[in-house]
Short mmCIF file of C-alpha atoms in Angstrom, two decimals:
data_model
loop_
_atom_site.label_atom_id
_atom_site.label_comp_id
_atom_site.label_asym_id
_atom_site.label_seq_id
_atom_site.Cartn_x
_atom_site.Cartn_y
_atom_site.Cartn_z
CA UNK M 2 -68.90 1.97 -44.54
CA UNK M 3 -67.44 5.20 -45.87
CA UNK M 4 -67.75 8.20 -43.58
CA UNK M 5 -69.83 10.77 -45.50
CA UNK M 6 -69.39 13.60 -42.99
CA UNK M 7 -67.53 16.47 -44.69
CA UNK M 8 -64.18 17.47 -43.22
CA UNK M 9 -61.93 20.52 -43.32
CA UNK M 10 -59.97 18.76 -46.06
CA UNK M 11 -63.13 18.40 -48.18
CA UNK M 12 -63.79 22.14 -47.95
CA UNK M 13 -60.13 22.81 -48.73
CA UNK M 14 -60.25 20.59 -51.84
CA UNK M 15 -63.49 22.10 -53.20
CA UNK M 16 -62.28 25.69 -52.77
CA UNK M 17 -58.63 24.97 -53.54
CA UNK M 18 -57.68 26.75 -50.32
CA UNK M 19 -55.05 25.47 -47.91
CA UNK M 20 -56.63 23.38 -45.09
CA UNK M 21 -54.88 25.45 -42.40
CA UNK M 22 -56.60 28.57 -43.75
CA UNK M 23 -59.94 26.75 -43.72
CA UNK M 24 -59.35 25.74 -40.09
CA UNK M 25 -58.52 29.30 -39.08
CA UNK M 26 -61.62 30.64 -40.82
CA UNK M 27 -63.87 28.12 -39.10
CA UNK M 28 -62.36 29.20 -35.77
CA UNK M 29 -62.96 32.89 -36.59
CA UNK M 30 -59.25 33.74 -36.69
CA UNK M 31 -58.41 37.40 -37.43
CA UNK M 32 -55.58 36.10 -39.64
CA UNK M 33 -58.14 35.27 -42.38
CA UNK M 34 -59.72 38.10 -44.41
CA UNK M 35 -63.46 38.62 -44.16
CA UNK M 36 -63.93 37.83 -47.85
CA UNK M 37 -62.13 34.48 -47.57
CA UNK M 38 -63.80 33.70 -44.25
CA UNK M 39 -67.28 34.32 -45.70
CA UNK M 40 -66.47 32.11 -48.69
CA UNK M 41 -65.29 29.24 -46.47
CA UNK M 42 -68.22 29.53 -44.05
CA UNK M 43 -70.71 29.54 -46.92
CA UNK M 44 -69.16 26.42 -48.48
CA UNK M 45 -69.00 24.70 -45.06
CA UNK M 46 -72.73 25.29 -44.63
CA UNK M 47 -73.49 24.01 -48.14
CA UNK M 48 -71.54 20.80 -47.50
CA UNK M 49 -73.12 20.29 -44.07
CA UNK M 50 -69.83 20.58 -42.20
CA UNK M 51 -70.05 20.34 -38.40
CA UNK M 52 -67.19 21.24 -36.13
CA UNK M 53 -65.83 18.34 -34.04
CA UNK M 54 -66.24 20.01 -30.67
CA UNK M 55 -64.93 17.00 -28.74
CA UNK M 56 -61.67 16.93 -30.69
CA UNK M 57 -61.31 20.68 -30.30
CA UNK M 58 -61.89 20.39 -26.55
CA UNK M 59 -59.24 17.67 -26.28
CA UNK M 60 -56.73 19.92 -28.00
CA UNK M 61 -57.48 22.96 -25.86
CA UNK M 62 -58.19 21.10 -22.57
CA UNK M 63 -61.32 23.26 -22.24
CA UNK M 64 -64.91 22.10 -22.69
CA UNK M 65 -66.76 25.41 -22.20
CA UNK M 66 -69.01 23.50 -19.82
CA UNK M 67 -69.96 24.31 -16.24
CA UNK M 68 -71.18 21.66 -13.80
CA UNK M 69 -73.96 22.67 -11.40
CA UNK M 70 -74.91 20.59 -8.36
CA UNK M 71 -78.19 21.40 -6.66
CA UNK M 72 -79.92 19.75 -3.68
CA UNK M 73 -83.41 19.75 -5.23
CA UNK M 74 -84.44 21.30 -8.53
CA UNK M 75 -88.08 21.08 -7.41
CA UNK M 76 -87.50 23.80 -4.80
CA UNK M 77 -88.38 27.16 -6.35
CA UNK M 78 -85.36 28.84 -4.79
CA UNK M 79 -82.93 26.46 -6.49
CA UNK M 80 -84.73 26.51 -9.84
CA UNK M 81 -84.49 30.32 -9.83
CA UNK M 82 -80.79 30.16 -8.97
CA UNK M 83 -80.29 27.76 -11.90
CA UNK M 84 -82.12 30.15 -14.23
CA UNK M 85 -79.62 32.84 -13.30
CA UNK M 86 -76.73 30.44 -13.81
CA UNK M 87 -77.95 29.24 -17.21
CA UNK M 88 -78.58 32.75 -18.55
CA UNK M 89 -75.14 33.94 -17.45
CA UNK M 90 -73.43 30.80 -18.74
CA UNK M 91 -75.14 31.13 -22.13
CA UNK M 92 -74.07 34.76 -22.49
CA UNK M 93 -70.52 33.76 -21.59
CA UNK M 94 -70.39 30.94 -24.14
CA UNK M 95 -70.68 28.09 -21.63
CA UNK M 96 -73.00 25.09 -21.56
CA UNK M 97 -74.49 24.23 -18.18
CA UNK M 98 -74.87 20.63 -17.00
CA UNK M 99 -77.04 20.11 -13.91
CA UNK M 100 -77.19 17.28 -11.39
CA UNK M 101 -79.26 17.06 -8.21
CA UNK M 102 -78.30 15.26 -5.01
CA UNK M 103 -81.68 15.06 -3.25
CA UNK M 104 -79.58 16.05 -0.20
CA UNK M 105 -77.68 12.75 -0.37
CA UNK M 106 -73.89 12.69 0.11
CA UNK M 107 -73.26 9.59 -2.02
CA UNK M 108 -75.11 11.10 -4.98
CA UNK M 109 -73.12 14.30 -4.55
CA UNK M 110 -69.82 12.40 -4.56
CA UNK M 111 -70.81 10.53 -7.74
CA UNK M 112 -71.86 13.74 -9.47
CA UNK M 113 -68.57 15.45 -8.64
CA UNK M 114 -66.69 12.40 -9.94
CA UNK M 115 -68.76 12.39 -13.14
CA UNK M 116 -68.16 16.08 -13.74
CA UNK M 117 -64.44 15.56 -13.18
CA UNK M 118 -64.40 12.66 -15.67
CA UNK M 119 -66.27 14.76 -18.22
CA UNK M 120 -63.80 17.60 -17.71
CA UNK M 121 -66.22 20.41 -16.92
CA UNK M 122 -64.27 23.66 -16.62
CA UNK M 123 -65.65 24.58 -13.21
CA UNK M 124 -68.18 23.63 -10.56
CA UNK M 125 -71.06 25.50 -8.91
CA UNK M 126 -72.41 23.65 -5.89
CA UNK M 127 -74.84 23.91 -3.00
CA UNK M 128 -73.84 20.96 -0.82
CA UNK M 129 -76.22 18.28 0.42
CA UNK M 130 -77.48 18.20 4.00
CA UNK M 131 -75.39 15.07 4.58
CA UNK M 132 -72.10 16.58 3.46
CA UNK M 133 -69.49 16.98 6.20
CA UNK M 134 -66.54 15.35 4.42
CA UNK M 135 -65.15 17.47 1.58
CA UNK M 136 -62.58 15.04 0.15
CA UNK M 137 -64.48 14.73 -3.16
CA UNK M 138 -64.52 18.50 -3.53
CA UNK M 139 -60.83 18.79 -2.67
CA UNK M 140 -60.13 16.17 -5.34
CA UNK M 141 -62.10 18.09 -7.97
CA UNK M 142 -60.34 21.32 -7.03
CA UNK M 143 -56.95 19.62 -7.34
CA UNK M 144 -57.60 17.73 -10.58
CA UNK M 145 -60.45 19.64 -12.21
CA UNK M 146 -61.17 23.35 -12.03
CA UNK M 147 -62.37 26.11 -9.72
CA UNK M 148 -65.34 25.72 -7.36
CA UNK M 149 -67.83 28.38 -6.31
CA UNK M 150 -70.37 27.62 -3.57
CA UNK M 151 -73.82 29.18 -3.59
CA UNK M 152 -76.42 29.33 -0.80
CA UNK M 153 -74.73 26.70 1.38
CA UNK M 154 -71.12 27.85 1.92
CA UNK M 155 -68.20 25.60 2.87
CA UNK M 156 -64.87 26.71 4.32
CA UNK M 157 -62.71 25.25 1.56
CA UNK M 158 -59.51 27.10 0.71
CA UNK M 159 -59.64 29.24 -2.45
CA UNK M 160 -63.32 28.43 -3.04
CA UNK M 161 -65.46 31.58 -2.82
CA UNK M 162 -69.19 31.57 -2.07
CA UNK M 163 -72.28 33.62 -2.86
CA UNK M 164 -74.73 33.65 0.06
CA UNK M 165 -76.99 35.81 2.19
CA UNK M 166 -76.50 36.70 5.86
CA UNK M 167 -78.53 33.82 7.28
CA UNK M 168 -77.97 34.91 10.89
CA UNK M 169 -79.35 38.38 10.23
CA UNK M 170 -82.31 37.07 8.19
CA UNK M 171 -83.30 34.65 10.96
CA UNK M 172 -82.94 37.34 13.59
CA UNK M 173 -85.37 39.54 11.61
CA UNK M 174 -87.85 36.69 11.17
CA UNK M 175 -87.84 35.79 14.88
CA UNK M 176 -87.98 39.42 15.99
CA UNK M 177 -91.06 39.92 13.82
CA UNK M 178 -92.83 37.09 15.65
CA UNK M 179 -91.80 38.51 19.03
CA UNK M 180 -93.09 41.98 18.14
CA UNK M 181 -96.39 40.33 17.16
CA UNK M 182 -96.64 39.11 20.77
CA UNK M 183 -95.29 35.57 20.46
CA UNK M 184 -93.51 34.22 23.55
CA UNK M 185 -93.21 30.49 22.78
CA UNK M 186 -91.68 30.20 19.34
CA UNK M 187 -90.57 26.88 17.87
CA UNK M 188 -87.92 26.76 15.17
CA UNK M 189 -88.06 24.33 12.25
CA UNK M 190 -84.34 23.92 11.64
CA UNK M 191 -82.41 22.28 8.84
CA UNK M 192 -79.71 19.75 9.64
CA UNK M 193 -77.12 21.37 11.90
CA UNK M 194 -74.22 19.82 9.95
CA UNK M 195 -74.78 22.65 7.46
CA UNK M 196 -73.41 26.08 8.39
CA UNK M 197 -76.38 27.80 6.78
CA UNK M 198 -78.81 26.15 9.21
CA UNK M 199 -76.48 26.69 12.16
CA UNK M 200 -76.48 30.40 11.37
CA UNK M 201 -80.27 30.48 11.04
CA UNK M 202 -80.64 28.83 14.43
CA UNK M 203 -78.18 31.26 16.00
CA UNK M 204 -80.14 34.18 14.56
CA UNK M 205 -83.30 32.74 16.15
CA UNK M 206 -81.50 32.39 19.50
CA UNK M 207 -80.13 35.92 19.29
CA UNK M 208 -83.58 37.48 18.91
CA UNK M 209 -84.92 35.45 21.85
CA UNK M 210 -82.01 36.60 24.05
CA UNK M 211 -82.48 40.25 23.11
CA UNK M 212 -86.10 40.14 24.26
CA UNK M 213 -85.35 38.06 27.38
CA UNK M 214 -87.26 35.02 26.12
CA UNK M 215 -85.84 31.74 27.48
CA UNK M 216 -84.05 29.51 24.97
CA UNK M 217 -85.50 26.02 25.00
CA UNK M 218 -83.63 23.42 22.98
CA UNK M 219 -86.79 21.31 22.86
CA UNK M 220 -88.33 24.08 20.74
CA UNK M 221 -85.80 23.42 17.95
CA UNK M 222 -87.03 20.72 15.54
CA UNK M 223 -84.30 19.48 13.19
CA UNK M 224 -84.88 17.71 9.85
CA UNK M 225 -84.47 18.12 6.08
CA UNK M 226 -87.53 20.40 6.04
CA UNK M 227 -89.64 18.44 3.58
CA UNK M 228 -93.45 18.63 3.42
CA UNK M 229 -93.57 15.47 5.52
CA UNK M 230 -91.28 17.04 8.11
CA UNK M 231 -93.60 20.04 8.38
CA UNK M 232 -96.55 17.75 9.06
CA UNK M 233 -94.61 15.79 11.70
CA UNK M 234 -93.56 19.04 13.38
CA UNK M 235 -97.18 20.23 13.40
CA UNK M 236 -98.26 16.99 15.08
CA UNK M 237 -95.59 17.56 17.72
CA UNK M 238 -96.78 21.13 18.29
CA UNK M 239 -100.36 19.95 18.87
CA UNK M 240 -99.04 17.87 21.81
CA UNK M 241 -97.22 20.85 23.33
CA UNK M 242 -98.60 23.65 25.48
CA UNK M 243 -98.59 27.38 24.84
CA UNK M 244 -96.88 27.37 21.40
CA UNK M 245 -97.84 30.65 19.73
CA UNK M 246 -95.20 31.07 17.03
CA UNK M 247 -93.31 29.09 14.37
CA UNK M 248 -90.19 30.22 12.55
CA UNK M 249 -89.33 27.75 9.80
CA UNK M 250 -85.98 27.78 7.97
CA UNK M 251 -87.83 27.13 4.72
CA UNK M 252 -91.32 27.71 3.28
CA UNK M 253 -91.93 24.07 2.38
CA UNK M 254 -92.14 22.85 5.98
CA UNK M 255 -93.93 26.02 7.12
CA UNK M 256 -96.71 25.64 4.55
CA UNK M 257 -97.36 21.95 5.20
CA UNK M 258 -97.43 22.68 8.95
CA UNK M 259 -99.95 25.49 8.44
CA UNK M 260 -102.21 23.20 6.41
CA UNK M 261 -102.07 20.45 9.02
CA UNK M 262 -102.64 22.82 11.94
CA UNK M 263 -105.63 24.43 10.19
CA UNK M 264 -107.14 20.99 9.54
CA UNK M 265 -106.96 20.40 13.29
CA UNK M 266 -108.79 23.59 14.26
CA UNK M 267 -105.79 25.89 14.84
CA UNK M 268 -106.34 29.44 13.58
CA UNK M 269 -103.38 31.06 11.81
CA UNK M 270 -102.25 33.64 12.98
CA UNK M 271 -104.76 34.06 15.84
CA UNK M 272 -103.57 30.93 17.67
CA UNK M 273 -100.13 30.45 16.12
CA UNK M 274 -98.21 32.93 13.94
CA UNK M 275 -95.84 31.57 11.29
CA UNK M 276 -92.82 32.93 9.41
CA UNK M 277 -91.07 30.98 6.65
CA UNK M 278 -87.94 31.38 4.56
CA UNK M 279 -87.35 31.52 0.74
CA UNK M 280 -90.47 33.34 -0.50
CA UNK M 281 -91.70 30.43 -2.64
CA UNK M 282 -94.47 31.56 -5.05
CA UNK M 283 -97.08 29.49 -3.20
CA UNK M 284 -96.39 31.45 -0.02
CA UNK M 285 -98.20 34.47 -1.50
CA UNK M 286 -101.37 32.57 -2.48
CA UNK M 287 -102.03 30.18 0.40
CA UNK M 288 -104.57 31.18 3.05
CA UNK M 289 -103.37 32.96 5.05
CA UNK M 290 -100.47 34.20 2.92
CA UNK M 291 -97.11 33.41 4.48
CA UNK M 292 -94.77 35.99 5.96
CA UNK M 293 -91.31 34.94 4.79
CA UNK M 294 -87.71 35.90 4.05
CA UNK M 295 -87.05 36.75 0.40
CA UNK M 296 -83.65 35.81 -1.06
CA UNK M 297 -82.24 37.24 -4.32
CA UNK M 298 -82.18 33.78 -5.91
CA UNK M 299 -81.81 34.69 -9.61
CA UNK M 300 -79.19 37.30 -8.71
CA UNK M 301 -77.32 34.70 -6.65
CA UNK M 302 -77.15 32.45 -9.72
CA UNK M 303 -75.92 35.19 -12.04
CA UNK M 304 -73.24 36.40 -9.63
CA UNK M 305 -72.04 32.88 -8.81
CA UNK M 306 -71.79 31.93 -12.50
CA UNK M 307 -70.04 35.18 -13.45
CA UNK M 308 -67.52 34.62 -10.67
CA UNK M 309 -66.86 31.02 -11.77
CA UNK M 310 -66.33 32.05 -15.40
CA UNK M 311 -63.90 34.71 -14.21
CA UNK M 312 -61.96 32.07 -12.26
CA UNK M 313 -61.95 29.69 -15.25
CA UNK M 314 -60.66 32.30 -17.67
CA UNK M 315 -58.23 34.04 -15.33
CA UNK M 316 -56.08 31.32 -13.80
CA UNK M 317 -53.90 33.73 -11.81
CA UNK M 318 -56.73 35.69 -10.18
CA UNK M 319 -56.52 36.14 -6.41
CA UNK M 320 -59.59 34.45 -4.87
CA UNK M 321 -59.40 36.22 -1.52
CA UNK M 322 -62.30 38.59 -0.87
CA UNK M 323 -64.28 37.30 -3.89
CA UNK M 324 -67.11 35.88 -1.75
CA UNK M 325 -70.27 38.00 -1.64
CA UNK M 326 -73.08 38.28 0.90
CA UNK M 327 -76.32 39.41 -0.74
CA UNK M 328 -79.20 41.26 0.92
CA UNK M 329 -82.40 39.51 2.01
CA UNK M 330 -85.68 41.06 3.13
CA UNK M 331 -88.65 40.17 5.31
CA UNK M 332 -91.88 40.00 3.31
CA UNK M 333 -94.73 40.66 5.75
CA UNK M 334 -98.02 38.97 4.86
CA UNK M 335 -100.93 37.56 6.88
CA UNK M 336 -99.60 34.51 8.73
#
């Protein structure tokens, strides 16, 4: 069957203009006059010409595509980060392709491999909670393009990150509970393989030490901080004595724990005060509203994407000191 898709040569033949000139005009070359360029573009539109982006990409070794790996799109924090990434990528002329790991290492490895095979120009990633081996990331960095980490940083050479000061944020959250009179504060912690959750736990410990409150390892509950984890933690708390405070390293587990505790006759915050982390929208409308740490999620996405584009387009840029630590704040509500 004859291919009916118009080509550069078809435009050239109709206008009696050299095909190299047509090609330059379609690629917005300054070597072609505006009058000629307008004529060629008009004829291309009339004929239904579409640029072969794949062929162009193969010639230039650039796809104008950014790969984004996210633990869970359903989490409001990550969806807001992605919004910032997509807006910045669009303004910079880049398409954004997103994959989620559901905090699973194998899925993350496959996504990185897929992005490498599809020749994305660079990678934005928040690693899974299972990720402790970075061989797949090293391979992408060696054979693909630059990597920028967001939210969950990794110490990988020449790979900057955009984060908040998780230690400081956790210290503020725990101190708030202490100043409210809490003496027996449990911590819902993320998996300690991840530096982010290590830093949040250390911030919790630091506040306890400052106020001479004993550190009890049995008060640290570690999991992936899902809704189900929050419920399981709440069940554990009901079997313990004297617990009067909860600091959760995310809002998801904090909110499900609050709901379960309330259903079992616990008054929040009269019996147990709670502080979360992430400032999910639901945290402002539940009863009682949740005191939480607010992160600049959209800003994190825009800065991370801008940095990655800069690294893609400036191959010789020095990556030292490009990482940024953004400011978080404690949002005091009623819990």
